[in-house]
PDB file of C-alpha atoms in Angstrom:
ATOM      1  CA  GLY Q   1     -28.416 -33.045  19.365  1.00 60.00           C
ATOM      2  CA  ILE Q   2     -25.303 -35.388  19.420  1.00 65.00           C
ATOM      3  CA  LYS Q   3     -23.118 -32.115  20.246  1.00 63.00           C
ATOM      4  CA  ILE Q   4     -25.438 -31.131  23.084  1.00 61.00           C
ATOM      5  CA  LEU Q   5     -25.390 -34.553  24.424  1.00 57.00           C
ATOM      6  CA  THR Q   6     -21.651 -34.617  24.427  1.00 58.00           C
ATOM      7  CA  ASN Q   7     -21.394 -31.375  26.180  1.00 55.00           C
ATOM      8  CA  LEU Q   8     -23.951 -32.683  28.948  1.00 53.00           C
ATOM      9  CA  PHE Q   9     -22.048 -35.889  29.255  1.00 52.00           C
ATOM     10  CA  LYS Q  10     -18.532 -34.008  29.226  1.00 51.00           C
ATOM     11  CA  SER Q  11     -20.029 -31.582  32.149  1.00 49.00           C
ATOM     12  CA  LEU Q  12     -20.485 -34.757  34.125  1.00 51.00           C
ATOM     13  CA  GLU Q  13     -17.081 -36.098  33.570  1.00 43.00           C
ATOM     14  CA  LEU Q  14     -18.261 -38.869  31.120  1.00 44.00           C
ATOM     15  CA  ASN Q  15     -17.162 -39.306  27.535  1.00 44.00           C
ATOM     16  CA  VAL Q  16     -18.824 -39.837  24.508  1.00 48.00           C
ATOM     17  CA  ILE Q  17     -17.435 -43.469  24.394  1.00 46.00           C
ATOM     18  CA  ASP Q  18     -19.245 -44.074  27.691  1.00 50.00           C
ATOM     19  CA  MET Q  19     -22.634 -42.194  26.396  1.00 53.00           C
ATOM     20  CA  ILE Q  20     -22.392 -44.688  23.223  1.00 52.00           C
ATOM     21  CA  ASN Q  21     -21.837 -47.775  25.327  1.00 52.00           C
ATOM     22  CA  MET Q  22     -25.051 -46.823  27.480  1.00 55.00           C
ATOM     23  CA  VAL Q  23     -27.105 -46.449  24.429  1.00 58.00           C
ATOM     24  CA  ALA Q  24     -25.742 -49.471  22.863  1.00 53.00           C
ATOM     25  CA  LEU Q  25     -26.334 -51.744  26.169  1.00 53.00           C
ATOM     26  CA  LYS Q  26     -29.478 -50.612  26.426  1.00 55.00           C
ATOM     27  CA  LYS Q  27     -30.952 -51.567  22.835  1.00 53.00           C
ATOM     28  CA  ASN Q  28     -28.668 -54.777  22.477  1.00 51.00           C
ATOM     29  CA  PRO Q  29     -26.867 -55.969  25.784  1.00 46.00           C
ATOM     30  CA  LEU Q  30     -26.487 -59.330  24.321  1.00 44.00           C
ATOM     31  CA  LYS Q  31     -23.465 -57.798  22.226  1.00 44.00           C
ATOM     32  CA  TYR Q  32     -21.356 -56.602  25.238  1.00 43.00           C
ATOM     33  CA  ARG Q  33     -19.333 -58.161  27.474  1.00 46.00           C
ATOM     34  CA  ASN Q  34     -20.023 -58.268  31.277  1.00 49.00           C
ATOM     35  CA  ASN Q  35     -23.633 -59.189  30.490  1.00 51.00           C
ATOM     36  CA  ASP Q  36     -25.510 -62.274  31.901  1.00 52.00           C
ATOM     37  CA  ILE Q  37     -25.954 -64.015  28.380  1.00 47.00           C
ATOM     38  CA  GLN Q  38     -28.591 -65.924  30.140  1.00 50.00           C
ATOM     39  CA  LYS Q  39     -30.806 -63.255  31.082  1.00 55.00           C
ATOM     40  CA  GLY Q  40     -29.601 -60.483  28.554  1.00 63.00           C
ATOM     41  CA  LEU Q  41     -28.717 -58.198  31.359  1.00 76.00           C
ATOM     42  CA  CYS Q  42     -25.404 -56.783  32.956  1.00 80.00           C
ATOM     43  CA  ASN Q  43     -24.068 -59.374  35.222  1.00 81.00           C
ATOM     44  CA  TYR Q  44     -23.376 -58.962  38.885  1.00 81.00           C
ATOM     45  CA  ASP Q  45     -19.691 -57.832  38.178  1.00 84.00           C
ATOM     46  CA  LYS Q  46     -20.767 -54.967  35.717  1.00 85.00           C
ATOM     47  CA  VAL Q  47     -23.732 -54.000  38.201  1.00 84.00           C
ATOM     48  CA  CYS Q  48     -20.856 -53.251  40.615  1.00 85.00           C
ATOM     49  CA  LYS Q  49     -18.720 -52.038  38.519  1.00 87.00           C
ATOM     50  CA  ILE Q  50     -21.398 -49.449  37.494  1.00 84.00           C
ATOM     51  CA  LEU Q  51     -22.350 -48.777  41.213  1.00 82.00           C
ATOM     52  CA  SER Q  52     -18.707 -48.042  41.852  1.00 83.00           C
ATOM     53  CA  GLU Q  53     -18.513 -45.341  39.072  1.00 82.00           C
ATOM     54  CA  ASN Q  54     -21.511 -43.542  40.527  1.00 79.00           C
ATOM     55  CA  SER Q  55     -20.150 -43.582  43.807  1.00 77.00           C
ATOM     56  CA  LYS Q  56     -17.069 -42.021  42.968  1.00 76.00           C
ATOM     57  CA  MET Q  57     -18.972 -39.334  40.385  1.00 73.00           C
ATOM     58  CA  ARG Q  58     -21.562 -38.831  43.459  1.00 67.00           C
ATOM     59  CA  LYS Q  59     -18.693 -37.982  45.317  1.00 66.00           C
ATOM     60  CA  LYS Q  60     -16.802 -35.750  42.855  1.00 67.00           C
ATOM     61  CA  LEU Q  61     -19.938 -33.854  41.729  1.00 67.00           C
ATOM     62  CA  GLY Q  62     -22.211 -34.144  44.733  1.00 66.00           C
ATOM     63  CA  ARG Q  63     -25.093 -35.510  42.920  1.00 72.00           C
ATOM     64  CA  ASN Q  64     -26.988 -38.482  44.729  1.00 78.00           C
ATOM     65  CA  PHE Q  65     -28.323 -41.339  42.787  1.00 86.00           C
ATOM     66  CA  ALA Q  66     -30.728 -44.049  43.616  1.00 90.00           C
ATOM     67  CA  VAL Q  67     -31.085 -47.595  43.167  1.00 92.00           C
ATOM     68  CA  ILE Q  68     -34.205 -50.003  42.625  1.00 95.00           C
ATOM     69  CA  VAL Q  69     -34.406 -53.373  43.669  1.00 93.00           C
ATOM     70  CA  VAL Q  70     -36.824 -55.438  41.518  1.00 94.00           C
ATOM     71  CA  LYS Q  71     -38.159 -58.596  42.684  1.00 93.00           C
ATOM     72  CA  ILE Q  72     -40.683 -60.862  40.585  1.00 92.00           C
ATOM     73  CA  ASN Q  73     -43.435 -61.829  43.205  1.00 90.00           C
ATOM     74  CA  ASP Q  74     -44.048 -65.623  42.999  1.00 85.00           C
ATOM     75  CA  ILE Q  75     -40.871 -66.422  41.009  1.00 88.00           C
ATOM     76  CA  LYS Q  76     -39.798 -69.581  42.618  1.00 87.00           C
ATOM     77  CA  ASP Q  77     -43.586 -70.961  42.704  1.00 88.00           C
ATOM     78  CA  ILE Q  78     -43.251 -70.224  38.826  1.00 88.00           C
ATOM     79  CA  LYS Q  79     -39.967 -71.886  38.534  1.00 89.00           C
ATOM     80  CA  LYS Q  80     -41.703 -74.989  40.717  1.00 91.00           C
ATOM     81  CA  THR Q  81     -44.898 -75.048  38.220  1.00 89.00           C
ATOM     82  CA  PHE Q  82     -43.394 -74.464  34.755  1.00 88.00           C
ATOM     83  CA  GLY Q  83     -39.644 -75.137  35.289  1.00 90.00           C
ATOM     84  CA  LYS Q  84     -36.515 -73.015  35.141  1.00 88.00           C
ATOM     85  CA  LYS Q  85     -36.745 -72.128  31.460  1.00 88.00           C
ATOM     86  CA  LEU Q  86     -39.906 -70.812  31.698  1.00 89.00           C
ATOM     87  CA  SER Q  87     -39.139 -68.901  34.929  1.00 88.00           C
ATOM     88  CA  ASP Q  88     -36.193 -67.589  33.084  1.00 87.00           C
ATOM     89  CA  ARG Q  89     -38.168 -66.075  30.254  1.00 87.00           C
ATOM     90  CA  ILE Q  90     -40.332 -64.457  32.401  1.00 90.00           C
ATOM     91  CA  PHE Q  91     -37.460 -63.010  34.149  1.00 90.00           C
ATOM     92  CA  VAL Q  92     -36.311 -61.670  31.033  1.00 88.00           C
ATOM     93  CA  GLU Q  93     -39.419 -60.533  30.084  1.00 90.00           C
ATOM     94  CA  THR Q  94     -40.152 -58.320  33.241  1.00 92.00           C
ATOM     95  CA  ALA Q  95     -36.266 -56.953  32.721  1.00 92.00           C
ATOM     96  CA  THR Q  96     -37.296 -55.952  29.206  1.00 91.00           C
ATOM     97  CA  ILE Q  97     -40.465 -54.306  30.241  1.00 93.00           C
ATOM     98  CA  ILE Q  98     -38.343 -52.269  32.982  1.00 94.00           C
ATOM     99  CA  LYS Q  99     -35.489 -51.336  30.261  1.00 91.00           C
ATOM    100  CA  ASN Q 100     -37.984 -50.194  28.225  1.00 92.00           C
ATOM    101  CA  ASN Q 101     -39.426 -47.578  31.074  1.00 94.00           C
ATOM    102  CA  SER Q 102     -36.315 -46.604  32.366  1.00 92.00           C
ATOM    103  CA  ARG Q 103     -34.307 -43.452  30.972  1.00 90.00           C
ATOM    104  CA  ILE Q 104     -31.482 -43.694  28.709  1.00 89.00           C
ATOM    105  CA  VAL Q 105     -29.016 -43.177  31.636  1.00 88.00           C
ATOM    106  CA  ASP Q 106     -30.367 -45.752  33.703  1.00 90.00           C
ATOM    107  CA  MET Q 107     -28.714 -49.315  34.121  1.00 89.00           C
ATOM    108  CA  VAL Q 108     -30.610 -52.274  34.385  1.00 91.00           C
ATOM    109  CA  GLY Q 109     -28.957 -55.456  35.676  1.00 90.00           C
ATOM    110  CA  LYS Q 110     -29.070 -58.671  37.292  1.00 89.00           C
ATOM    111  CA  TRP Q 111     -28.300 -59.042  41.019  1.00 86.00           C
ATOM    112  CA  LYS Q 112     -27.675 -62.292  42.978  1.00 78.00           C
ATOM    113  CA  ASP Q 113     -30.274 -65.291  42.128  1.00 75.00           C
ATOM    114  CA  ASP Q 114     -33.775 -63.420  40.636  1.00 80.00           C
ATOM    115  CA  GLU Q 115     -33.413 -59.704  41.716  1.00 89.00           C
ATOM    116  CA  ILE Q 116     -32.911 -57.055  38.995  1.00 92.00           C
ATOM    117  CA  VAL Q 117     -31.604 -53.623  40.002  1.00 93.00           C
ATOM    118  CA  VAL Q 118     -31.908 -50.387  38.347  1.00 94.00           C
ATOM    119  CA  ILE Q 119     -28.845 -47.647  39.064  1.00 90.00           C
ATOM    120  CA  LEU Q 120     -30.592 -44.215  38.211  1.00 91.00           C
ATOM    121  CA  PRO Q 121     -27.689 -41.667  38.266  1.00 87.00           C
ATOM    122  CA  TRP Q 122     -28.635 -37.980  39.102  1.00 84.00           C
ATOM    123  CA  LEU Q 123     -31.865 -38.846  40.575  1.00 86.00           C
ATOM    124  CA  SER Q 124     -33.303 -38.490  44.067  1.00 88.00           C
ATOM    125  CA  LYS Q 125     -34.655 -41.391  46.111  1.00 90.00           C
ATOM    126  CA  LYS Q 126     -38.052 -39.531  45.988  1.00 92.00           C
ATOM    127  CA  ASN Q 127     -38.118 -39.452  42.520  1.00 92.00           C
ATOM    128  CA  ALA Q 128     -37.198 -42.910  42.342  1.00 94.00           C
ATOM    129  CA  PHE Q 129     -40.086 -43.905  44.316  1.00 95.00           C
ATOM    130  CA  THR Q 130     -42.177 -42.711  41.783  1.00 95.00           C
ATOM    131  CA  ILE Q 131     -40.241 -44.643  39.112  1.00 95.00           C
ATOM    132  CA  ALA Q 132     -40.561 -47.762  41.261  1.00 96.00           C
ATOM    133  CA  LYS Q 133     -44.177 -47.551  41.323  1.00 96.00           C
ATOM    134  CA  ASN Q 134     -44.456 -47.044  37.508  1.00 96.00           C
ATOM    135  CA  PHE Q 135     -42.237 -50.328  37.060  1.00 96.00           C
ATOM    136  CA  GLU Q 136     -44.603 -52.122  39.612  1.00 96.00           C
ATOM    137  CA  LYS Q 137     -48.042 -50.835  37.686  1.00 95.00           C
ATOM    138  CA  THR Q 138     -46.666 -51.351  33.992  1.00 95.00           C
ATOM    139  CA  VAL Q 139     -45.407 -55.171  35.266  1.00 94.00           C
ATOM    140  CA  GLN Q 140     -48.667 -55.725  37.046  1.00 93.00           C
ATOM    141  CA  ASN Q 141     -50.604 -54.839  33.923  1.00 92.00           C
ATOM    142  CA  HIS Q 142     -48.296 -56.749  31.294  1.00 91.00           C
ATOM    143  CA  LYS Q 143     -50.127 -60.387  30.143  1.00 87.00           C
ATOM    144  CA  TYR Q 144     -47.562 -62.983  30.256  1.00 86.00           C
ATOM    145  CA  LYS Q 145     -48.925 -65.204  27.333  1.00 80.00           C
ATOM    146  CA  LYS Q 146     -46.923 -68.304  28.345  1.00 76.00           C
ATOM    147  CA  ILE Q 147     -48.292 -68.624  32.138  1.00 79.00           C
ATOM    148  CA  GLY Q 148     -51.855 -67.056  31.309  1.00 72.00           C
ATOM    149  CA  LYS Q 149     -51.860 -64.854  34.445  1.00 72.00           C
ATOM    150  CA  LEU Q 150     -50.508 -61.529  35.792  1.00 75.00           C
ATOM    151  CA  ILE Q 151     -47.467 -61.225  37.562  1.00 88.00           C
ATOM    152  CA  SER Q 152     -46.543 -58.603  40.224  1.00 91.00           C
ATOM    153  CA  ILE Q 153     -43.142 -57.201  41.270  1.00 94.00           C
ATOM    154  CA  SER Q 154     -42.024 -55.505  44.685  1.00 94.00           C
ATOM    155  CA  THR Q 155     -39.487 -52.643  44.338  1.00 95.00           C
ATOM    156  CA  GLU Q 156     -37.359 -51.244  47.263  1.00 93.00           C
ATOM    157  CA  VAL Q 157     -35.677 -48.072  46.467  1.00 94.00           C
ATOM    158  CA  ILE Q 158     -32.128 -46.990  47.997  1.00 91.00           C
ATOM    159  CA  GLY Q 159     -30.827 -43.513  48.062  1.00 87.00           C
ATOM    160  CA  CYS Q 160     -27.302 -43.106  48.070  1.00 83.00           C
ATOM    161  CA  ASN Q 161     -25.823 -40.172  49.636  1.00 75.00           C
ATOM    162  CA  GLU Q 162     -22.686 -38.357  50.042  1.00 73.00           C
ATOM    163  CA  LYS Q 163     -21.857 -40.499  53.125  1.00 76.00           C
ATOM    164  CA  ASP Q 164     -22.324 -44.028  51.222  1.00 77.00           C
ATOM    165  CA  ARG Q 165     -19.515 -45.865  50.440  1.00 79.00           C
ATOM    166  CA  PHE Q 166     -19.499 -48.667  47.732  1.00 80.00           C
ATOM    167  CA  ASP Q 167     -19.569 -51.263  50.419  1.00 82.00           C
ATOM    168  CA  ASP Q 168     -22.283 -49.610  51.757  1.00 83.00           C
ATOM    169  CA  ILE Q 169     -24.456 -49.263  48.792  1.00 82.00           C
ATOM    170  CA  VAL Q 170     -23.955 -53.051  48.051  1.00 84.00           C
ATOM    171  CA  LYS Q 171     -25.047 -53.953  51.794  1.00 86.00           C
ATOM    172  CA  LYS Q 172     -28.040 -51.650  51.320  1.00 85.00           C
ATOM    173  CA  ILE Q 173     -29.088 -53.979  48.137  1.00 85.00           C
ATOM    174  CA  ASP Q 174     -28.086 -57.196  49.743  1.00 86.00           C
ATOM    175  CA  ASP Q 175     -30.280 -55.871  52.880  1.00 87.00           C
ATOM    176  CA  ALA Q 176     -33.174 -54.729  50.304  1.00 84.00           C
ATOM    177  CA  SER Q 177     -32.783 -58.310  48.462  1.00 81.00           C
ATOM    178  CA  ARG Q 178     -33.288 -60.117  51.901  1.00 78.00           C
ATOM    179  CA  GLN Q 179     -36.252 -58.007  53.088  1.00 73.00           C
ATOM    180  CA  ASP Q 180     -37.937 -58.639  50.182  1.00 53.00           C
ATOM    181  CA  SER Q 181     -37.549 -62.444  50.189  1.00 51.00           C
ATOM    182  CA  LYS Q 182     -38.736 -62.193  53.831  1.00 50.00           C
ATOM    183  CA  ARG Q 183     -41.812 -60.859  52.811  1.00 49.00           C
ATOM    184  CA  GLN Q 184     -42.805 -63.574  49.969  1.00 46.00           C
ATOM    185  CA  ASN Q 185     -42.199 -66.497  52.524  1.00 41.00           C
TER     186      ASN Q 185
END
């Protein structure tokens, strides 16, 4: 098993250390640097580093990747009604649901404010839409015990192709975050 995975990752120009780090980060993100300790997710700087690495790998190997921007609907109302501490718990619980429904190579991190991003290496935008819809359905069916109601999320899928530079990808994510915010207001 490990030998097959090692060969797979070598062929994709990743090494065993990167593979172990991805697995370890997915299992227990609080133990590793570059995490938003409050939320238990990769922080903005780490997300940008991983985006940059995926962008470089895409250029070398010609493989596209996708990013899903996740926004928890009504998170501001939850924060006003129940307080910041509980809204942070809702954020973490939602991020955990998303992590648990992601592939092992996917990276779930905190973007600015209350957004979650999921970086999906080696996945087309079309396939990322399917995963985004699965995230929406799974979160919508989850009961948040602390607030006694169902919560929904909005997702925006961004395809990253061979023409996109790192700055272009960050701009696309920021634009998707702003667009999502406008929809909620």
